[in-house]
Amino acid sequence: MNFCSIDDVDDPQSWVDEAIALKNEIETYGPHVYTGKSICLLFFNPSLRTRLSMQKAAFNLGIQSFIFNLNQEGWQLEFEDGTVMNGYTSEHIKEAAGVLSSYFDAIGVRSFASLSNQEDDYSEKVFNQFVKHCSIPVINMESATLHPLQSLADMITIKEFAKVDKPKVVLSWAPHPKALPQAVANSFSQWASHMDFDFVITHPEGYDLHPEFVKGATLEYDQRKAFEGADFIYAKNWSSYTDYGQVLSQDKKWIVDQQKMKLTNQAKFMHCLPVRRNVIVTDEVIDSDDSIVMQQAAHRVTSANLVLRKLIG
Ligand code: SN0
């Protein structure tokens, strides 16, 4: 079994409940004793929450974790088949994946989108080579198109804070100086569509996500209209999918501020972090009592606990 996307999850709503139960169990009884199992956490890109929540979850379950910052410390990997490797790549993914599979019981991989080659990114060229060549469970720690560990944590957080059975959840694009992947937004949309939400996505024109991920969502180009009556505002920037990897707008009017939050049903503010203060969201909103970004980040451990237990617990 792998954890690549929601497609690996039989019943997403029950995973949310199981994750909360496991968190409570760990809080009551403390971490598990060492199981003799181990996991490699392999990073092509930076991380704070993913890396440390996975290590914390491994600790909780009695699993030893090993960090590998492959880009800085590893050999340059070759991903093409049949290449004459007389250039700058030193090791083929086939050997690397085979070796890691012999050392560990599972592997987590972080490989962000290139944002330069849509076909490579949306076919998950790098991540899928790990899935193909590893003989151990592979966990998505943010691939080119998805970030399911984040989304599971997001669903757990919404469940914890929802005041009504069917909350209105709004995913709002917000400006950012850099081109960012669509992974968090794609994945959030996919998971949100499996929950009992009134789910609305708002973004400027040109920022439509890949249709596969937004089935079941209502699209509203008017951000203020989208915010009306919302119970949760989930802010996130992403670069254009259609004009692939481009920053089409840096319109400051899309910032999440107190004025817009007043249109909501006293909505909780969410963001996956790291967040650019006073670009994505004003200090006033993120520092308010309605901001739940810390609880959301804390639930990264809750979600990692469950995924590790399901895969190698
Ligand atoms: C990543 C993204 O996919 O949007 C990871 C989010 C969990 N975010 C960034 O790269 C933000 C970098 C920045 O400079 O703000």
Coordinates of C-alpha atoms and ligand atoms in Angstrom, one line a residue:
M1 CA 0.0 0.0 0.0
N2 CA 1.1 3.5 -0.8
F3 CA -0.1 7.0 0.2
C4 CA 0.1 8.9 -3.0
S5 CA -3.3 10.6 -3.2
I6 CA -6.9 10.3 -1.9
D7 CA -7.2 7.4 -4.4
D8 CA -5.3 5.3 -1.8
V9 CA -7.9 6.1 0.9
D10 CA -10.9 3.8 1.0
D11 CA -13.1 6.1 3.1
P12 CA -11.7 9.7 3.6
Q13 CA -14.3 10.6 6.2
S14 CA -13.5 7.6 8.4
W15 CA -9.8 8.4 8.1
V16 CA -10.5 11.7 9.7
D17 CA -12.3 10.0 12.6
E18 CA -9.6 7.4 12.9
A19 CA -6.8 10.0 13.0
I20 CA -8.5 11.9 15.8
A21 CA -9.0 8.6 17.8
L22 CA -5.3 7.7 17.3
K23 CA -4.2 11.2 18.4
N24 CA -6.3 10.8 21.6
E25 CA -4.9 7.4 22.2
I26 CA -1.3 8.6 21.9
E27 CA -2.1 11.5 24.2
T28 CA -3.5 9.2 26.8
Y29 CA -1.0 6.3 26.6
G30 CA 2.1 8.1 25.3
P31 CA 4.3 7.0 22.4
H32 CA 4.5 3.4 21.4
V33 CA 7.6 1.4 22.2
Y34 CA 10.2 0.9 19.5
T35 CA 8.9 -1.5 16.9
G36 CA 12.1 -2.1 15.0
K37 CA 10.6 -0.4 11.9
S38 CA 12.2 2.5 10.1
I39 CA 11.3 5.1 7.5
C40 CA 13.4 7.2 5.1
L41 CA 12.2 10.8 4.6
L42 CA 13.6 12.0 1.3
F43 CA 13.6 15.7 0.4
F44 CA 14.3 17.4 -2.9
N45 CA 12.8 20.6 -1.5
P46 CA 12.7 22.5 1.8
S47 CA 10.3 21.6 4.6
L48 CA 9.5 22.5 8.2
R49 CA 6.1 21.0 9.1
T50 CA 6.3 17.9 6.8
R51 CA 9.7 16.9 7.9
L52 CA 9.2 17.4 11.6
S53 CA 5.6 16.2 11.8
M54 CA 6.6 13.0 10.1
Q55 CA 9.5 12.5 12.5
K56 CA 7.3 13.3 15.4
A57 CA 4.6 10.8 14.1
A58 CA 7.3 8.1 13.7
F59 CA 8.5 8.7 17.2
N60 CA 4.8 8.4 18.4
L61 CA 4.5 5.0 16.7
G62 CA 7.9 3.6 17.7
I63 CA 9.4 4.0 14.2
Q64 CA 12.9 5.3 13.6
S65 CA 13.1 8.0 10.9
F66 CA 16.1 8.9 8.8
I67 CA 16.2 12.2 6.9
F68 CA 17.8 12.4 3.5
N69 CA 18.1 15.8 1.8
L70 CA 18.9 14.3 -1.5
N71 CA 19.5 17.5 -3.5
Q72 CA 22.2 18.7 -1.1
E73 CA 23.7 15.4 0.2
G74 CA 22.9 12.7 -2.4
W75 CA 24.1 11.8 -5.8
Q76 CA 22.4 13.5 -8.7
L77 CA 19.7 11.0 -9.8
E78 CA 18.9 9.9 -13.3
F79 CA 15.2 9.3 -14.1
E80 CA 15.3 8.5 -17.8
D81 CA 15.5 4.9 -19.0
G82 CA 18.3 3.8 -21.3
T83 CA 20.4 7.0 -20.8
V84 CA 24.1 6.8 -21.4
M85 CA 25.1 8.2 -18.0
N86 CA 28.2 10.1 -19.0
G87 CA 26.8 13.5 -18.0
Y88 CA 26.1 15.0 -14.6
T89 CA 23.8 12.3 -13.2
S90 CA 25.6 9.8 -11.0
E91 CA 23.0 7.3 -9.9
H92 CA 19.9 5.8 -11.6
I93 CA 16.6 5.9 -9.7
K94 CA 16.5 2.1 -10.1
E95 CA 19.5 1.5 -7.9
A96 CA 18.7 4.3 -5.5
A97 CA 15.1 3.1 -5.0
G98 CA 16.2 -0.5 -4.7
V99 CA 18.8 0.3 -2.1
L100 CA 16.4 2.4 0.0
S101 CA 13.9 -0.4 -0.2
S102 CA 16.4 -2.8 1.3
Y103 CA 17.2 -0.5 4.2
F104 CA 13.7 0.8 5.2
D105 CA 10.1 -0.3 5.7
A106 CA 8.7 2.8 4.0
I107 CA 9.8 6.0 2.3
G108 CA 8.4 9.5 2.1
V109 CA 9.3 11.6 -0.9
R110 CA 9.0 15.4 -1.4
S111 CA 9.4 16.5 -5.0
F112 CA 7.8 19.8 -5.9
A113 CA 6.6 20.7 -9.3
S114 CA 9.2 22.1 -11.7
L115 CA 6.5 24.6 -13.0
S116 CA 8.4 24.6 -16.3
N117 CA 7.1 21.3 -17.8
Q118 CA 3.4 20.7 -17.3
E119 CA 3.5 17.3 -18.8
D120 CA 6.3 16.0 -16.6
D121 CA 4.7 17.6 -13.5
Y122 CA 1.2 16.3 -14.1
S123 CA 2.4 12.8 -14.9
E124 CA 4.3 12.9 -11.6
K125 CA 7.4 12.0 -13.4
V126 CA 9.7 12.1 -10.4
F127 CA 7.4 10.8 -7.7
N128 CA 6.0 8.0 -9.8
Q129 CA 9.5 6.7 -10.4
F130 CA 9.9 6.1 -6.7
V131 CA 6.5 4.3 -6.6
K132 CA 7.6 2.2 -9.6
H133 CA 11.1 1.2 -8.4
C134 CA 10.5 1.0 -4.6
S135 CA 9.4 -2.3 -3.2
I136 CA 8.2 -0.6 0.1
P137 CA 5.3 1.7 0.7
V138 CA 5.8 5.2 -0.7
I139 CA 4.3 8.3 1.0
N140 CA 3.6 11.5 -0.8
M141 CA 5.2 14.4 1.2
E142 CA 4.1 16.9 -1.5
S143 CA 4.6 15.8 -5.1
A144 CA 4.3 17.9 -8.2
T145 CA 0.5 17.9 -8.2
L146 CA -0.7 16.8 -4.7
H147 CA -0.1 17.2 -0.9
P148 CA -2.4 14.6 0.7
L149 CA -0.8 14.7 4.2
Q150 CA -1.6 18.4 4.3
S151 CA -5.2 17.8 3.0
L152 CA -5.9 15.1 5.6
A153 CA -4.7 17.5 8.3
D154 CA -6.9 20.2 6.8
M155 CA -10.0 17.9 6.9
I156 CA -9.2 16.9 10.5
T157 CA -9.0 20.6 11.4
I158 CA -12.3 21.5 9.7
K159 CA -14.0 18.6 11.5
E160 CA -12.7 19.9 14.8
F161 CA -13.8 23.5 14.3
A162 CA -17.1 23.0 12.3
K163 CA -20.1 24.5 14.1
V164 CA -22.6 23.1 11.5
D165 CA -23.1 19.8 9.8
K166 CA -22.4 21.1 6.3
P167 CA -20.0 24.0 6.6
K168 CA -19.3 26.4 3.8
V169 CA -15.6 26.0 3.0
V170 CA -13.9 28.5 0.7
L171 CA -10.6 28.0 -1.0
S172 CA -9.3 31.5 -1.9
W173 CA -6.4 32.3 -4.1
A174 CA -4.3 35.1 -2.7
P175 CA -1.3 37.0 -4.2
H176 CA 2.3 35.9 -3.8
P177 CA 5.6 37.2 -5.3
K178 CA 6.8 33.8 -6.5
A179 CA 5.3 31.1 -8.7
L180 CA 4.1 28.3 -6.4
P181 CA 2.8 24.8 -7.3
Q182 CA -0.9 24.0 -7.5
A183 CA -0.4 20.9 -5.3
V184 CA -1.9 22.2 -2.0
A185 CA -4.9 23.6 -3.8
N186 CA -5.4 20.5 -6.0
S187 CA -5.2 18.2 -3.1
F188 CA -7.4 20.3 -0.8
S189 CA -10.1 20.5 -3.5
Q190 CA -10.0 16.7 -4.0
W191 CA -10.4 16.0 -0.3
A192 CA -13.0 18.7 0.2
S193 CA -15.2 17.2 -2.5
H194 CA -15.3 14.0 -0.5
M195 CA -16.6 15.7 2.6
D196 CA -20.0 17.0 3.4
F197 CA -19.1 20.7 2.6
D198 CA -20.6 23.5 0.6
F199 CA -17.3 23.9 -1.2
V200 CA -16.4 27.1 -3.1
I201 CA -13.2 28.0 -4.9
T202 CA -12.5 31.7 -5.7
H203 CA -9.6 33.0 -7.8
P204 CA -8.9 35.5 -10.5
E205 CA -9.4 34.5 -14.1
G206 CA -6.6 32.4 -15.5
Y207 CA -6.1 30.5 -12.3
D208 CA -8.4 27.6 -12.9
L209 CA -7.1 24.4 -11.5
H210 CA -6.9 21.1 -13.4
P211 CA -10.6 20.0 -13.8
E212 CA -9.9 16.6 -12.4
F213 CA -9.3 18.0 -9.0
V214 CA -12.2 20.4 -8.7
K215 CA -15.2 18.2 -9.4
G216 CA -17.9 19.0 -6.9
A217 CA -16.6 22.5 -6.3
T218 CA -18.4 25.8 -7.1
L219 CA -16.3 28.4 -8.8
E220 CA -16.9 32.0 -8.0
Y221 CA -14.6 34.7 -9.5
D222 CA -16.0 37.4 -7.2
Q223 CA -14.0 36.9 -4.0
R224 CA -16.3 39.0 -1.8
K225 CA -19.3 37.0 -3.0
A226 CA -17.5 33.8 -2.2
F227 CA -16.7 34.9 1.3
E228 CA -20.4 35.6 2.1
G229 CA -21.6 33.3 4.9
A230 CA -18.4 31.2 4.8
D231 CA -17.5 29.1 7.9
F232 CA -13.9 28.5 6.8
I233 CA -11.6 30.6 4.6
Y234 CA -8.6 28.6 3.3
A235 CA -6.1 31.0 1.7
K236 CA -3.4 29.7 -0.7
N237 CA -1.5 31.0 -3.7
W238 CA -0.9 29.0 -6.7
S239 CA 0.6 29.8 -10.1
S240 CA -1.5 29.4 -13.3
Y241 CA -2.2 25.9 -14.5
T242 CA -3.5 26.9 -17.9
D243 CA -0.7 29.4 -18.5
Y244 CA 1.6 26.9 -16.9
G245 CA 3.6 28.1 -13.9
Q246 CA 3.1 31.8 -14.7
V247 CA 2.3 34.5 -12.2
L248 CA -0.6 36.3 -14.0
S249 CA -1.7 38.5 -11.1
Q250 CA -0.2 40.0 -8.0
D251 CA -3.4 42.0 -7.4
K252 CA -3.2 43.2 -3.7
K253 CA -7.0 43.3 -3.7
W254 CA -7.0 39.5 -3.2
I255 CA -5.4 39.7 0.2
V256 CA -7.5 38.2 3.0
D257 CA -8.2 41.1 5.4
Q258 CA -10.5 41.9 8.2
Q259 CA -13.0 43.7 6.0
K260 CA -13.5 40.6 3.9
M261 CA -13.6 38.3 6.9
K262 CA -16.6 40.4 8.1
L263 CA -18.6 39.1 5.2
T264 CA -18.3 35.6 6.5
N265 CA -20.1 33.7 9.2
Q266 CA -17.3 34.4 11.6
A267 CA -15.2 32.1 9.5
K268 CA -12.0 30.4 10.8
F269 CA -8.9 31.4 8.8
M270 CA -6.7 28.6 7.5
H271 CA -3.4 28.4 5.6
C272 CA -1.0 25.4 5.2
L273 CA 2.1 27.6 6.0
P274 CA 4.6 28.9 5.3
V275 CA 2.6 32.1 4.8
R276 CA 3.7 35.5 3.5
R277 CA 2.2 37.9 6.1
N278 CA 0.6 41.1 4.7
V279 CA 0.7 39.6 1.2
I280 CA -1.6 36.5 1.5
V281 CA -3.2 37.6 4.8
T282 CA -3.1 40.7 7.0
D283 CA -1.5 40.4 10.5
E284 CA -4.8 41.4 11.9
V285 CA -6.5 38.2 10.5
I286 CA -3.8 35.7 11.1
D287 CA -3.2 37.0 14.6
S288 CA -7.0 37.0 15.4
D289 CA -8.8 34.5 17.5
D290 CA -10.5 33.1 14.4
S291 CA -7.1 32.1 12.9
I292 CA -6.6 28.3 13.3
V293 CA -3.3 28.0 11.4
M294 CA -1.5 26.7 14.5
Q295 CA -4.1 24.0 15.2
Q296 CA -4.0 23.1 11.5
A297 CA -0.2 22.8 11.6
A298 CA -0.5 20.7 14.8
H299 CA -2.8 18.3 13.0
R300 CA 0.0 17.6 10.5
V301 CA 1.2 15.2 13.3
T302 CA -2.3 13.8 13.6
S303 CA -2.5 13.0 9.9
A304 CA 1.1 11.6 9.7
N305 CA 0.4 9.4 12.7
L306 CA -2.5 7.7 10.9
V307 CA -0.8 7.3 7.6
L308 CA 2.3 5.7 9.2
R309 CA 0.2 3.4 11.2
K310 CA -1.9 2.4 8.2
L311 CA 1.2 1.7 6.1
I312 CA 3.7 0.2 8.5
G313 CA 2.2 0.3 12.0
Ligands
SN0_1 C1 5.0 25.3 -1.0 C2 3.8 25.2 -2.0 O1 3.5 24.1 -2.6 O2 3.1 26.2 -2.2 C3 4.8 24.4 0.1 C4 3.5 24.5 0.9 C5 3.3 23.4 1.9 N1 5.1 26.6 -0.6 C6 6.1 27.4 -0.9 O3 7.0 27.0 -1.6 C7 6.2 28.8 -0.3 C8 7.5 29.5 -0.5 C9 7.6 30.9 -0.2 O4 8.6 31.5 -0.5 O5 6.6 31.5 0.3

